[in-house]
Backbone as a ProteinNet text record, in pm:
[ID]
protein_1_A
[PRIMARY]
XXXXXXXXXXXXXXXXXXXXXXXXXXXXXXXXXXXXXXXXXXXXXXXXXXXXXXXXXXXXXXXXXXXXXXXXXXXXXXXXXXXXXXXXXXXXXXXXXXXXXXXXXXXXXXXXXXXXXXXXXXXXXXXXXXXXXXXXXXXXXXXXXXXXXXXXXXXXXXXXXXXXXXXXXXXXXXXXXXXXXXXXXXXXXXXXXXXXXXXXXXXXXXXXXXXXXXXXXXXXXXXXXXXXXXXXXXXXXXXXXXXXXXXXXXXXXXXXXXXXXXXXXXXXXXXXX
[TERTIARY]
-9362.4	-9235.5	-9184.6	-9272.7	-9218	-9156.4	-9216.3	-9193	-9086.3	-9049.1	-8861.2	-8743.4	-8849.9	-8703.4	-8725	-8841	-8801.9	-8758	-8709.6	-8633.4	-8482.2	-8454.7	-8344.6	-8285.2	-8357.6	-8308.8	-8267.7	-8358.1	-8308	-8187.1	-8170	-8048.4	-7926.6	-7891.4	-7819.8	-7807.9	-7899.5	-7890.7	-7818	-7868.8	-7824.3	-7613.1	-7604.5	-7487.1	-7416	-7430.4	-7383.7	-7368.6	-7467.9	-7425.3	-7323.3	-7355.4	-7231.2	-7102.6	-7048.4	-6924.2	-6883.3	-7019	-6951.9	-6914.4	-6979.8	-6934.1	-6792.3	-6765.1	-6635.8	-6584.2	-6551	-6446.6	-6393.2	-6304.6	-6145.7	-6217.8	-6153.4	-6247.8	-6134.3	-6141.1	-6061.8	-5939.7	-5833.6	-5709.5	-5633.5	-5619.3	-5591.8	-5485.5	-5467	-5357.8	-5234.9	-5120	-5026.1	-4910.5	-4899.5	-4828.1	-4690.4	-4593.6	-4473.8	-4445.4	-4397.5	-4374	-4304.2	-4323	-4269.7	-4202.4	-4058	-3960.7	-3921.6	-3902.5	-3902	-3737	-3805.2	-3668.4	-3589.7	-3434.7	-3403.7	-3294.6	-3262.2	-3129	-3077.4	-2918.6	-2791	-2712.8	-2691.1	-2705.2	-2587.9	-2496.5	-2309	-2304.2	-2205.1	-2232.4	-2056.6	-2084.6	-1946	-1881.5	-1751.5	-1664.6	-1657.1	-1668.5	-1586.1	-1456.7	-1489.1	-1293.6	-1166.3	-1065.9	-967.3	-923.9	-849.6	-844.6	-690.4	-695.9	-568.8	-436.1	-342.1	-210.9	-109.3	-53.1	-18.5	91.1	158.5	262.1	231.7	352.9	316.9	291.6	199.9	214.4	382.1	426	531.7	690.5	814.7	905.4	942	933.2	998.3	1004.3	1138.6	1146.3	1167	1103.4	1121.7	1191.5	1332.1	1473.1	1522.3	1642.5	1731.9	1747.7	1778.2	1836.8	1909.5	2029.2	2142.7	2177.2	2207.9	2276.9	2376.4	2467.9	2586.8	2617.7	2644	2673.7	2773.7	2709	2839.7	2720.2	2761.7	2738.6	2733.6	2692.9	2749.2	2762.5	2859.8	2846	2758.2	2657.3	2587.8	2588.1	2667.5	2665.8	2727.3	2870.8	2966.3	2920.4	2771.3	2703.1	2701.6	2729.2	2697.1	2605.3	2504.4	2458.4	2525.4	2611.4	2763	2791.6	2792.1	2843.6	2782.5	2610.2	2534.2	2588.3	2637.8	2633.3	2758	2751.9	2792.2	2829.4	2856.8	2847.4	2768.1	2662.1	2571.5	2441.8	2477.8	2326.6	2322.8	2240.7	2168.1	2176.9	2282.1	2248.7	2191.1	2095.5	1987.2	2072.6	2106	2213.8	2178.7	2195.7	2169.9	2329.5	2283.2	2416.7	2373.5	2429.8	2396.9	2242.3	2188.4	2038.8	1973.3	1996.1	1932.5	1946.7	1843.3	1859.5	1869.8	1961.1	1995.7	2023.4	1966.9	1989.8	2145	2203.6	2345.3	2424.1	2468.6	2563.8	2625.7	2621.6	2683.2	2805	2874.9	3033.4	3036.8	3131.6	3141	3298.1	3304.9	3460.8	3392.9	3428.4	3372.1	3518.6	3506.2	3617.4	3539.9	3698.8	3621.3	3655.2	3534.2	3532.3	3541.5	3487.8	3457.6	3400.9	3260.1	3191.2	3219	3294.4	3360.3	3230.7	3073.9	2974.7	2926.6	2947.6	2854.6	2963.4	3086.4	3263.3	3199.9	3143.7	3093.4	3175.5	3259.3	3358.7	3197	3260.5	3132	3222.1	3111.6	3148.7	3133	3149.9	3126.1	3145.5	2978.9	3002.7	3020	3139.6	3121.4	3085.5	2994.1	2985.2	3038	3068.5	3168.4	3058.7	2929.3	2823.5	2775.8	2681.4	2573	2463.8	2459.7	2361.1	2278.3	2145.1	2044.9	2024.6	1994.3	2004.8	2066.5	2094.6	2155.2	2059.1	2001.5	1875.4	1977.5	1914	1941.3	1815.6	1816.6	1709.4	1743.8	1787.7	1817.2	1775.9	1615.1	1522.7	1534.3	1588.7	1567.6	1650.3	1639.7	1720	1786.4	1888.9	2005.3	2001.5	2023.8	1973	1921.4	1885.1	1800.6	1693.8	1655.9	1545.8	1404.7	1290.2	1175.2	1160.4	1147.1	1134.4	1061.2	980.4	890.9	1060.2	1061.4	1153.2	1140.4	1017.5	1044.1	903	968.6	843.2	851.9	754.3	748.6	779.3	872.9	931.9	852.7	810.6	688.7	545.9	466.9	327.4	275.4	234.3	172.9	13	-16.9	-183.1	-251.7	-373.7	-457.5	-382.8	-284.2	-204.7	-262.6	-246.7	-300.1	-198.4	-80.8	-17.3	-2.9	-5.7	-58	71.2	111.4	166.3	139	190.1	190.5	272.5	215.8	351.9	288.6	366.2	335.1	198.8	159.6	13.9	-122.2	-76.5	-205.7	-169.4	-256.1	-284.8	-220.1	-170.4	-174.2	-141.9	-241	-243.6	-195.3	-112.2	-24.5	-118.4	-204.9	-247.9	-198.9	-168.6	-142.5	-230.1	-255.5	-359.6	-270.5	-381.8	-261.8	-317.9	-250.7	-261.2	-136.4	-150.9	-67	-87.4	37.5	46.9	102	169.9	264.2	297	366	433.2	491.1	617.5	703.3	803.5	893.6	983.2	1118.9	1140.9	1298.2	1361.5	1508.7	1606.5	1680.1	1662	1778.5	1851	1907.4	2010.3	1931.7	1797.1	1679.7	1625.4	1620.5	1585	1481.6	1397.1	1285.2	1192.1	1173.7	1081.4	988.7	846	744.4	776.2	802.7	788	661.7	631.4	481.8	515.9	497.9	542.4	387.8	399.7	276	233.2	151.5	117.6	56.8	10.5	-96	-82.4	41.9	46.5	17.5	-58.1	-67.8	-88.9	-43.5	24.7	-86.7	-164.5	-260.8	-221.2	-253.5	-204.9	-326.9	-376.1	-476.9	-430.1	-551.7	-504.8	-635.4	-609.5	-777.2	-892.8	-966.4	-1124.7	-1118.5	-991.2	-982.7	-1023.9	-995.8	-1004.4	-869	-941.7	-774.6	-663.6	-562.7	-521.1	-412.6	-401	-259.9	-177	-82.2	87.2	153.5	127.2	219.1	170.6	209.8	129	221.4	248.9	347.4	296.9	282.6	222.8	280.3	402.3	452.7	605.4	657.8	784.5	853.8	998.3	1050.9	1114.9	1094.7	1162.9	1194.6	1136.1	1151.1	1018.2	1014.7	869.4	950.4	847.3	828.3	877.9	1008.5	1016.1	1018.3	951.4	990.6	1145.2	1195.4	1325.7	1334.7	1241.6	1229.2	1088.3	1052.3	928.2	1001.1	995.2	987	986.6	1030.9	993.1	1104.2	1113	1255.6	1260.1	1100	1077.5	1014.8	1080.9	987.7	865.8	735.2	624.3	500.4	598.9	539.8	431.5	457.5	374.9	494.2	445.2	529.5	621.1	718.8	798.9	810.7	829.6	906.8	996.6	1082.3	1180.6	1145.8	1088.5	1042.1	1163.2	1220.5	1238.8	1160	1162.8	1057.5	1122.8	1237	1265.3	1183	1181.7	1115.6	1181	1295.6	1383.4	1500.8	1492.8	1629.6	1730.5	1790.4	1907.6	1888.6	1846.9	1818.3	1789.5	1811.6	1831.8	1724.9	1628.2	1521.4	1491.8	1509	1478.1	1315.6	1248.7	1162.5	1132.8	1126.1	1177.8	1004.7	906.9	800	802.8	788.1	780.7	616.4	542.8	436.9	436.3	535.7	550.1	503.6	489.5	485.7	394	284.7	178.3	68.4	62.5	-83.8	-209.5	-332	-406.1	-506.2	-558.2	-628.1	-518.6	-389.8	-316.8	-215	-200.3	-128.5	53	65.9	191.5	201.1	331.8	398.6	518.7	511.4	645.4	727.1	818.6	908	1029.4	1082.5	1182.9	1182.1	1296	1323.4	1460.9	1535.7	1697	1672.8	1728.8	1683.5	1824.6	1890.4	2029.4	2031.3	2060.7	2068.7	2206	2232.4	2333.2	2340.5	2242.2	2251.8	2340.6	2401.9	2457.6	2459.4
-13802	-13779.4	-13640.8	-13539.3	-13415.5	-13376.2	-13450.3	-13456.7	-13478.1	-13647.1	-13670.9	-13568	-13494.6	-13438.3	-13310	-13281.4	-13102.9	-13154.2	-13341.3	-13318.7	-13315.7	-13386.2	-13426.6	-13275.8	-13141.3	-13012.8	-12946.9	-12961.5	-12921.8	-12935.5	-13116.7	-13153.2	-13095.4	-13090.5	-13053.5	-12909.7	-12782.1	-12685.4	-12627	-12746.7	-12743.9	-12750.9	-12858.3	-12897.7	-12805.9	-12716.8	-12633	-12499	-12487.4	-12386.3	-12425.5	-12525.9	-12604.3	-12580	-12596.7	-12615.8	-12481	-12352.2	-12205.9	-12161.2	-12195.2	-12128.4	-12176.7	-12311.6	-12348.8	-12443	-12334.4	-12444.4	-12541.9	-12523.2	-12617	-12678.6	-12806.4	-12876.5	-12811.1	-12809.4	-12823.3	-12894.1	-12810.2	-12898	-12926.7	-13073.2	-13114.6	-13017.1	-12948.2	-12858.1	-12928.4	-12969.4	-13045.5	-12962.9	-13036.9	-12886.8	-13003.7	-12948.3	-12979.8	-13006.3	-13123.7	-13149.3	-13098.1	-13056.4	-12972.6	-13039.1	-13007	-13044.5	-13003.3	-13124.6	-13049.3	-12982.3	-12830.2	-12798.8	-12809.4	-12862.1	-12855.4	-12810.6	-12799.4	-12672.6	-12788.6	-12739.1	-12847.3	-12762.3	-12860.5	-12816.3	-12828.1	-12753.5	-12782.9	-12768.1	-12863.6	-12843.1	-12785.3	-12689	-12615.4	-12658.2	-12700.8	-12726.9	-12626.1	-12618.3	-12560.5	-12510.6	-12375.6	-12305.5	-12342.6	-12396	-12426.3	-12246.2	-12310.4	-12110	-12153.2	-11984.1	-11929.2	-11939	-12015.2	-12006.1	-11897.9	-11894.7	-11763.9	-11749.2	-11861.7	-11845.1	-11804.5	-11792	-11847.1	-11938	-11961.7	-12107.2	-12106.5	-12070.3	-12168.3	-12106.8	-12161.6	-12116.9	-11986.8	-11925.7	-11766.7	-11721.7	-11617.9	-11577.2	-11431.8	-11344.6	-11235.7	-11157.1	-11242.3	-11213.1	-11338.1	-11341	-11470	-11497.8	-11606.7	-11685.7	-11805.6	-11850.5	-11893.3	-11986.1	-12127.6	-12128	-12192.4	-12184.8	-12233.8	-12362.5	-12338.2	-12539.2	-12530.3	-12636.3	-12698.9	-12649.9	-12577.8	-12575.8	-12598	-12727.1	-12736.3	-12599.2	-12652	-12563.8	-12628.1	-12509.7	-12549.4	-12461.6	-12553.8	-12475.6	-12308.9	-12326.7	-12236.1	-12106.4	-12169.8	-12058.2	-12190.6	-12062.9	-12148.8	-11998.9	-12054.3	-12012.5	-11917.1	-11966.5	-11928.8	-11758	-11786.9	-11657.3	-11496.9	-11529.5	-11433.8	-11349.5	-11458.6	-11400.1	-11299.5	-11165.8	-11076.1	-11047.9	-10891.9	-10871.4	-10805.2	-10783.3	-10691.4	-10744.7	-10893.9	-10939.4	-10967.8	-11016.6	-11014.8	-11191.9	-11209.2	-11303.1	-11328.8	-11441	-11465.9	-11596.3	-11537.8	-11640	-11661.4	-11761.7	-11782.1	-11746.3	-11710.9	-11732.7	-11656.9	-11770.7	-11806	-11781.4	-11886.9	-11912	-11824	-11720.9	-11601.4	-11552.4	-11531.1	-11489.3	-11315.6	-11261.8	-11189.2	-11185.6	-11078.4	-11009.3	-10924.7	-10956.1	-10893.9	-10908.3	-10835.4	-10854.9	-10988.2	-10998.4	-11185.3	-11162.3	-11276.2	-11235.2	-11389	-11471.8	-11541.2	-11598.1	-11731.3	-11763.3	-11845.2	-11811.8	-11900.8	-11940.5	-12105.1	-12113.4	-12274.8	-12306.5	-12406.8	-12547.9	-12632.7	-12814	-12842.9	-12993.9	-13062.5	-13136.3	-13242.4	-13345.4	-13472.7	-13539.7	-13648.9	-13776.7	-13738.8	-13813.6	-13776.3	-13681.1	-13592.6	-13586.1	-13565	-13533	-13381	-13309.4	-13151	-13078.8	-12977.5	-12844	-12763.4	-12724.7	-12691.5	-12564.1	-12445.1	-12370.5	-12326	-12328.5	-12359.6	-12279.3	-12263.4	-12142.5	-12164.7	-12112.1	-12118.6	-11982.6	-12002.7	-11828.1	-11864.4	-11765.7	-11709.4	-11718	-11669.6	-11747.1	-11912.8	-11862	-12016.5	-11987	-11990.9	-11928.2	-12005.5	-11945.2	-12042.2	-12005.7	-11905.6	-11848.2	-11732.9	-11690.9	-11578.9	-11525.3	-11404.3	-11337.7	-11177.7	-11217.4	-11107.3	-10944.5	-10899.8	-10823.9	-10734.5	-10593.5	-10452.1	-10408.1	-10447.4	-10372.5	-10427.3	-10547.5	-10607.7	-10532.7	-10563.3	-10410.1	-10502.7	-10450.9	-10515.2	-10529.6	-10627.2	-10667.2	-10778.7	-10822	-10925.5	-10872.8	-11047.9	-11037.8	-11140.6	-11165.3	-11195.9	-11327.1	-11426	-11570	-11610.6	-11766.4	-11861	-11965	-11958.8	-12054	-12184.6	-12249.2	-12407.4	-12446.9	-12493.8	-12522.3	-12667.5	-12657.7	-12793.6	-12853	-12942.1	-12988.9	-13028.2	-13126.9	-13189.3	-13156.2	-13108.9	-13114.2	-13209.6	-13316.4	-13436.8	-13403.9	-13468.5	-13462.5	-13499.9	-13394	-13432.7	-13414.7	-13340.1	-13241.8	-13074.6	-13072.1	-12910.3	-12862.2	-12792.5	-12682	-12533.8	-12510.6	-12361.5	-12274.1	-12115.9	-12073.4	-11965.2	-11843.4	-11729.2	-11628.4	-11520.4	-11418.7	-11302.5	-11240.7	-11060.2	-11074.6	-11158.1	-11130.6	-11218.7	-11254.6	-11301.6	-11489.3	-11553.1	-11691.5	-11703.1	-11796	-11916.2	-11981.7	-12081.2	-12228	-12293.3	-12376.3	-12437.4	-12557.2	-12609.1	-12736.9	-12803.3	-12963.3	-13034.9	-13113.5	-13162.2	-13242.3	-13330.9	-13445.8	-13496.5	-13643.3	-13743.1	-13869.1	-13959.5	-14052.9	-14096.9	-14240.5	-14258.2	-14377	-14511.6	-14457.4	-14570.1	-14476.6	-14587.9	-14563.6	-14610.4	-14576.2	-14655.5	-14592.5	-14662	-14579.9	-14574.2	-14471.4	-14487.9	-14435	-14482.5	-14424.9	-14314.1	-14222.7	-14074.2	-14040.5	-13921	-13870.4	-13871.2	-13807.8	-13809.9	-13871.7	-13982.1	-14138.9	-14176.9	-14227.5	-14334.5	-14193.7	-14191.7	-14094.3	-14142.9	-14140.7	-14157.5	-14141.3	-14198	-14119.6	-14160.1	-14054.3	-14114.3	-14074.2	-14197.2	-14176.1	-14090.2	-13951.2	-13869	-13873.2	-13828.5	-13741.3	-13643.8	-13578.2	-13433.8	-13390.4	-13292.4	-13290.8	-13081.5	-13090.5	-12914.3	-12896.2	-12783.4	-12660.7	-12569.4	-12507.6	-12455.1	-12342.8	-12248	-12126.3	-12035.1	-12022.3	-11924.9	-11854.2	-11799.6	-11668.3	-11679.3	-11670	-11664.3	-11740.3	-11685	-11727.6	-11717.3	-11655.2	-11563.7	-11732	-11707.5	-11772.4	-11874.9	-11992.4	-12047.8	-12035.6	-12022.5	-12037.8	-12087.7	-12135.5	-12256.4	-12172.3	-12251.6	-12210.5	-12267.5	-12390	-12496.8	-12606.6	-12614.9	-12768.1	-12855.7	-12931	-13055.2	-13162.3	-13237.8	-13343.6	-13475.4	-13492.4	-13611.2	-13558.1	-13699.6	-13650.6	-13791.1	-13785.9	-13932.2	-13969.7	-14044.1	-14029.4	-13963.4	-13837.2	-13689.1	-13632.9	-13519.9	-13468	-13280.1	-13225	-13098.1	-13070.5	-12982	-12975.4	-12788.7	-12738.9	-12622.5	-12580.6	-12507.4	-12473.9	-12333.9	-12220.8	-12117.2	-12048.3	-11962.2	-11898.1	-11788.8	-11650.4	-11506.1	-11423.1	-11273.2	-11159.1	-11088.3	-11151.4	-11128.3	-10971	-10951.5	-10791.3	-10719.4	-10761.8	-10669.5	-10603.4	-10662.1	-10607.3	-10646.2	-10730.6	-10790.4	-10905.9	-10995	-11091.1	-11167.5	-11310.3	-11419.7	-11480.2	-11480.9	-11518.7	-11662.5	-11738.6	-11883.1	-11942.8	-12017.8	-12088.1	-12227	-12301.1	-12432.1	-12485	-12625.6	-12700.2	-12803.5	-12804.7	-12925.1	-12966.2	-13100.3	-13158.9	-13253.3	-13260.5	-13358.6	-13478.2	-13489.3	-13594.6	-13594.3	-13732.9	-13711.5	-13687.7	-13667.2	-13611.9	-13476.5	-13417	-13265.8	-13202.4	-13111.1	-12999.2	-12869.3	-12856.6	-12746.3	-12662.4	-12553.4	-12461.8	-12318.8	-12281.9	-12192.1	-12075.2	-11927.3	-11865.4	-11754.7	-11789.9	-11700.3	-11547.9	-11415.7	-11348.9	-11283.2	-11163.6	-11191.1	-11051.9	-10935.7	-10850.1	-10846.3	-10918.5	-10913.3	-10993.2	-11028.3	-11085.5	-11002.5	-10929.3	-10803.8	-10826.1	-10797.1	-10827.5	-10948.5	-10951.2	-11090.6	-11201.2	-11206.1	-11278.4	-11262.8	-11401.8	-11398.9	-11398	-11467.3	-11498.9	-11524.6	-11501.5	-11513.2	-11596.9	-11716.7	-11714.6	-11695.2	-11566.1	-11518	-11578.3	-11695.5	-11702.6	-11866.1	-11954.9	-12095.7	-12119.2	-12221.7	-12275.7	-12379	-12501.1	-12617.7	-12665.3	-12740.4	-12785.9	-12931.2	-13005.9	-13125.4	-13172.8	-13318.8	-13356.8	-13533.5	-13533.5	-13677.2	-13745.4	-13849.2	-13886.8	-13943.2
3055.2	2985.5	3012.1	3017.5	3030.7	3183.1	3265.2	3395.6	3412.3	3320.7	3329.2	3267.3	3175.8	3147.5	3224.8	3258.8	3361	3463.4	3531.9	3620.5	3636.2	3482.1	3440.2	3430.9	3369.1	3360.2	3484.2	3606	3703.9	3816.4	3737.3	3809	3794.5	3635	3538.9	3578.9	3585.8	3636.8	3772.6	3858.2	3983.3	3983.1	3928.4	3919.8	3820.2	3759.9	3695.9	3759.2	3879.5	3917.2	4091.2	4103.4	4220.8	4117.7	4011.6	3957.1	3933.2	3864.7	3879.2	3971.6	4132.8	4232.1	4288.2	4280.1	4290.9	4184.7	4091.9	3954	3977.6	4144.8	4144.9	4261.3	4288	4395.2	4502.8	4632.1	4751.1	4737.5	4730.9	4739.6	4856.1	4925	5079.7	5075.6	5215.6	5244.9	5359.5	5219.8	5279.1	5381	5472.1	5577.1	5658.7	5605.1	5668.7	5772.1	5789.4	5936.4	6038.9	6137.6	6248.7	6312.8	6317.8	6365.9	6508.7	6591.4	6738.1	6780.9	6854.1	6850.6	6986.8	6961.2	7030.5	7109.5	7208.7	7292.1	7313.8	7273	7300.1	7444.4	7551.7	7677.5	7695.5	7695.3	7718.1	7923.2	7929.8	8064.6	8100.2	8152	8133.7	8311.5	8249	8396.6	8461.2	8598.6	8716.2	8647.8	8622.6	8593.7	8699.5	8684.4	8738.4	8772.4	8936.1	8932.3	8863.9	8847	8755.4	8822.3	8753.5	8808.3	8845.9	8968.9	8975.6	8908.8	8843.9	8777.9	8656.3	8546.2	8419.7	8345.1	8275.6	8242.3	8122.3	8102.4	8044.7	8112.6	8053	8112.8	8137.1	8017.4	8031.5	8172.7	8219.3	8297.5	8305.9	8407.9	8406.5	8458.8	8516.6	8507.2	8560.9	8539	8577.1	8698.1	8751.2	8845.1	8824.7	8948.6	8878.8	9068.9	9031.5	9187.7	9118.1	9262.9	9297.3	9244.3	9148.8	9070.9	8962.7	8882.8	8774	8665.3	8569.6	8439.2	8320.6	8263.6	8073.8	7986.9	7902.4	7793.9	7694.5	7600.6	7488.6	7401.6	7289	7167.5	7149.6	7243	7301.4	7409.3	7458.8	7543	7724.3	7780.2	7927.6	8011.8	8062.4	8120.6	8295.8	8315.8	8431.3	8367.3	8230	8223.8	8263.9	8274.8	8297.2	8453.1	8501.1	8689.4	8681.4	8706.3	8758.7	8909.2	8973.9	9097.7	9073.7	9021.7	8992	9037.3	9047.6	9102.8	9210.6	9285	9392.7	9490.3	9597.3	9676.2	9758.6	9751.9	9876.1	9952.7	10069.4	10150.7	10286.9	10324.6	10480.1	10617	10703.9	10788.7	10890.9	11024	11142.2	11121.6	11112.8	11106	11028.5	10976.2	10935.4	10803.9	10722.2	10585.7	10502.9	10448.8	10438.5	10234.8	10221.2	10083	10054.6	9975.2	9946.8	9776.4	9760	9647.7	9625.6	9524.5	9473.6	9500.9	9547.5	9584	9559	9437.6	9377.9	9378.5	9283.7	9227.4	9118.2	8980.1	8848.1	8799.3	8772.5	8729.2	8629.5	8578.4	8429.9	8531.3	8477.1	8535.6	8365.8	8401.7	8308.5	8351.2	8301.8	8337.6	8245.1	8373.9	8272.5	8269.4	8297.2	8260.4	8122.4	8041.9	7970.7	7848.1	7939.7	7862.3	7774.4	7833.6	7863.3	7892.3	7891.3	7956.4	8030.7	8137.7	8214.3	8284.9	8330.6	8415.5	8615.5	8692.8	8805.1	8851.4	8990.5	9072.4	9195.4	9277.3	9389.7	9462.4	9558.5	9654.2	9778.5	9806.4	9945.6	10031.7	10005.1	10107	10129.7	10214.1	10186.3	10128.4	9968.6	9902.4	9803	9857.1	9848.2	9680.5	9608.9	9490.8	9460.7	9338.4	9291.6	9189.5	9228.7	9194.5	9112.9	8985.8	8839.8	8883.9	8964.5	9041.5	9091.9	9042.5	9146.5	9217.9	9223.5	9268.9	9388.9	9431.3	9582.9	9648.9	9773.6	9879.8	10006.6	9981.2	10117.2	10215.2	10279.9	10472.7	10476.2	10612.6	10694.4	10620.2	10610.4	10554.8	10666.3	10666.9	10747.6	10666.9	10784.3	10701.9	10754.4	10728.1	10814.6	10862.8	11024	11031	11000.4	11047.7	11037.4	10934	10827.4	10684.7	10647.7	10599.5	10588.1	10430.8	10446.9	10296.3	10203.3	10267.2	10137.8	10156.5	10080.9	10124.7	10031.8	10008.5	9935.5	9930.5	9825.9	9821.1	9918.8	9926.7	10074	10162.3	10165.6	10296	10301.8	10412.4	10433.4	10515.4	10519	10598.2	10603.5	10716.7	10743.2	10788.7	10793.7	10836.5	10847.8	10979.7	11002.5	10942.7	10854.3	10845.4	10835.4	10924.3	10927.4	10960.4	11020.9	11137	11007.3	10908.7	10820.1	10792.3	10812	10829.1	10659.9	10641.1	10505	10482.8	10395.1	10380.6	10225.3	10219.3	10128.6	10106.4	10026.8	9974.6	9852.1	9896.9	9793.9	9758.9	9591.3	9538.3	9408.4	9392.2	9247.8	9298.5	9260.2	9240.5	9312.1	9396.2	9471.7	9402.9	9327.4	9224.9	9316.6	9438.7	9498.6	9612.1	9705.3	9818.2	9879	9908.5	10005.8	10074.1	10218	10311.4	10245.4	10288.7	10244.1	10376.6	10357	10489.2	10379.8	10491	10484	10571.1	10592.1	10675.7	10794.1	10787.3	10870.7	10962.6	10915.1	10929.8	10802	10854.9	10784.9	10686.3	10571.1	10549.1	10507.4	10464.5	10363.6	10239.8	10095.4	9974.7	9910.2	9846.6	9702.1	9584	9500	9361.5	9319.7	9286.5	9236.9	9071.9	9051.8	8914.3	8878.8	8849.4	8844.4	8953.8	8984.6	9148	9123.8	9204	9204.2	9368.6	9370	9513.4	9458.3	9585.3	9588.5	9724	9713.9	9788	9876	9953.6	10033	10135.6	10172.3	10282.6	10391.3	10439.5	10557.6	10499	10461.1	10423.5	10294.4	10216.8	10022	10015	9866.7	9719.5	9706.4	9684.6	9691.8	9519.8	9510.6	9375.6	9342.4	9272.2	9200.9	9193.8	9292	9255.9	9212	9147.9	9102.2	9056.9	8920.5	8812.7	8784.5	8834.7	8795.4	8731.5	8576.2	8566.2	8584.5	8621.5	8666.9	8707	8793.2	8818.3	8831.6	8796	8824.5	8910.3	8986.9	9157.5	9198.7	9193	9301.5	9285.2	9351.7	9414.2	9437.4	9459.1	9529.3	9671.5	9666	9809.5	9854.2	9976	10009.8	10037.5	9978.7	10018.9	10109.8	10108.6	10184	10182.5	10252	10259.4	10339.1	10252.2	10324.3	10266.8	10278.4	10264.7	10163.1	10040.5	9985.2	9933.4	9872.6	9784.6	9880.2	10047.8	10117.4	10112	10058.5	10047.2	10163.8	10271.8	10414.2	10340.5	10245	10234.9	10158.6	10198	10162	10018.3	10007.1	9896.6	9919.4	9805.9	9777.9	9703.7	9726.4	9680.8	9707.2	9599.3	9566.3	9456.5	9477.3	9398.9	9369.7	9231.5	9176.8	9045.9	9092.2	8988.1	8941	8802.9	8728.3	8699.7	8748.6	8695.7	8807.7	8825.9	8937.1	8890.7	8751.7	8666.7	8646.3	8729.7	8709.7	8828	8846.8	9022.8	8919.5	8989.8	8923.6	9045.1	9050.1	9170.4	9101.1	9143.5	9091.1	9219.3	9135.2	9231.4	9200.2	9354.3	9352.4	9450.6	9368.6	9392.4	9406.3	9536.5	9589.7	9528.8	9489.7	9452.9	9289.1	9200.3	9076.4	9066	9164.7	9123.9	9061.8	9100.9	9018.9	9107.6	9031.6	9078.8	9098.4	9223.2	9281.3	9283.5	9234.2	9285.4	9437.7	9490.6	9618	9560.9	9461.1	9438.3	9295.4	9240.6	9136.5	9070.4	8995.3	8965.2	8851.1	8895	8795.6	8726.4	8793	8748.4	8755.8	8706	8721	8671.8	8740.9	8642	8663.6	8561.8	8514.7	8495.8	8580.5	8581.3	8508.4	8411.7	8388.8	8421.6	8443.1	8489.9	8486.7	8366.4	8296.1	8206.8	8181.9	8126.1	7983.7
[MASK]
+++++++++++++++++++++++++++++++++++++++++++++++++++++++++++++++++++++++++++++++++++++++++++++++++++++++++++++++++++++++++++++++++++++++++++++++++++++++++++++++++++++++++++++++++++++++++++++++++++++++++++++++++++++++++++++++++++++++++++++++++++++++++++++++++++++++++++++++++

């Protein structure tokens, strides 16, 4: 009997001193789940190069051609032209900078039933440039250019001894011939049509964003040396609407830097009914 209970004491002992050394039993150590981390991977476009124009209308001085004018809202645009500005005119083959020498007198558009103002010049003048700074004389041209450059066209030209190339891109929605004075031409109904501008081996850069047009297109009207700085000027029309005559006038002088060309100016003739 004594045996059972000095063993029963020792158990009891034992286990009493297991519970002083650790009161609290082990508490499982719950551990938050690890969340995998992860990088959101933006895949950044190819930068479109920079237009050498502006992107919106503003102009950084006027231009004006030889036409019929509405009145709006007792303002006509006719009235700006002075002799103070500047004609870019052709005669006997050759292009020449000079004083506007004009006749403005009143029409009326009996489509519109508009009072309109009208310019005629004593030249053959391609625009009338709001610009002092341009300087009088023969001026340096590309003679023979090419009218249309269409997407997936590449044309090249020489001036003042340095190579450059005119590219067109965009979307060719349709196509078909038409007869002109010409004869037979190609037309393509476009969309997203952009003019792209280089020089030798440079950087190519947008000269021109058109996002659609309605039976008309982009045509070259001149290439030369208007601000005398021996690199290339342009006179592009690009109507958007065949009820409208749009001329845009790029200067190579007011481009700044890393640009080839500039365009400063635009007139937007409507003549819809």
């Amino acid at each position: 009997m004594m045996k059972v209970i000095s063993y029963i004491l020792i158990v009891l002992a034992a286990a009493s001193c297991t519970n002083s050394a650790n009161p609290e039993a082990p508490k499982s150590e719950v551990k938050e789940p690890v969340q995998a981390k992860t990088t959101e991977v933006i895949q950044e476009k190819e930068p479109e190069p920079a237009p050498l124009g502006s992107s919106d209308s503003q102009n950084d001085f006027e231009i004006l051609l030889p036409s019929q004018y509405r009145d709006w809202e007792e303002k006509n645009p006719a009235n700006q032209l002075t002799g103070e500005w500047i004609d870019l005119y052709r005669k006997s083959g050759k292009y020449y900078i000079g004083k506007a020498e004009f006749i403005r007198s009143r029409g009326y558009s009996e489509c519109s039933g508009d009072s309109t103002w009208i310019i005629d010049s004593k030249n053959k003048t391609l625009l009338f440039i709001n610009d002092p700074e341009l300087t009088a004389g023969e001026i340096a041209v590309v003679k023979r250019i090419k009218k249309n450059i269409w997407p997936k066209e590449k044309w090249s030209f020489s001036f003042n001894g340095t190579e450059y190339t005119l590219r067109g891109a965009g979307d060719i929605r349709s196509t078909e011939e038409r007869h002109t004075d010409s004869g037979k031409e190609v037309y393509h109904q476009v969309e997203h049509y952009k003019l792209y501008l280089s020089t030798g081996n440079g950087t190519e850069t947008l000269l021109l964003d058109e996002p659609s047009f309605n039976d008309t297109f982009t045509e070259m009207l001149f290439i030369g040396d208007i601000d005398r700085d021996g690199k290339p000027d342009f006179v592009i029309g690009s109507n958007r609407d065949y009820e409208e005559e749009r001329v845009l006038l790029f200067l190579s002088s007011k481009a700044g830097k890393d640009r080839l060309n500039k365009k400063t100016s635009e007139v937007a003739i409507q003549f819809d009914c």
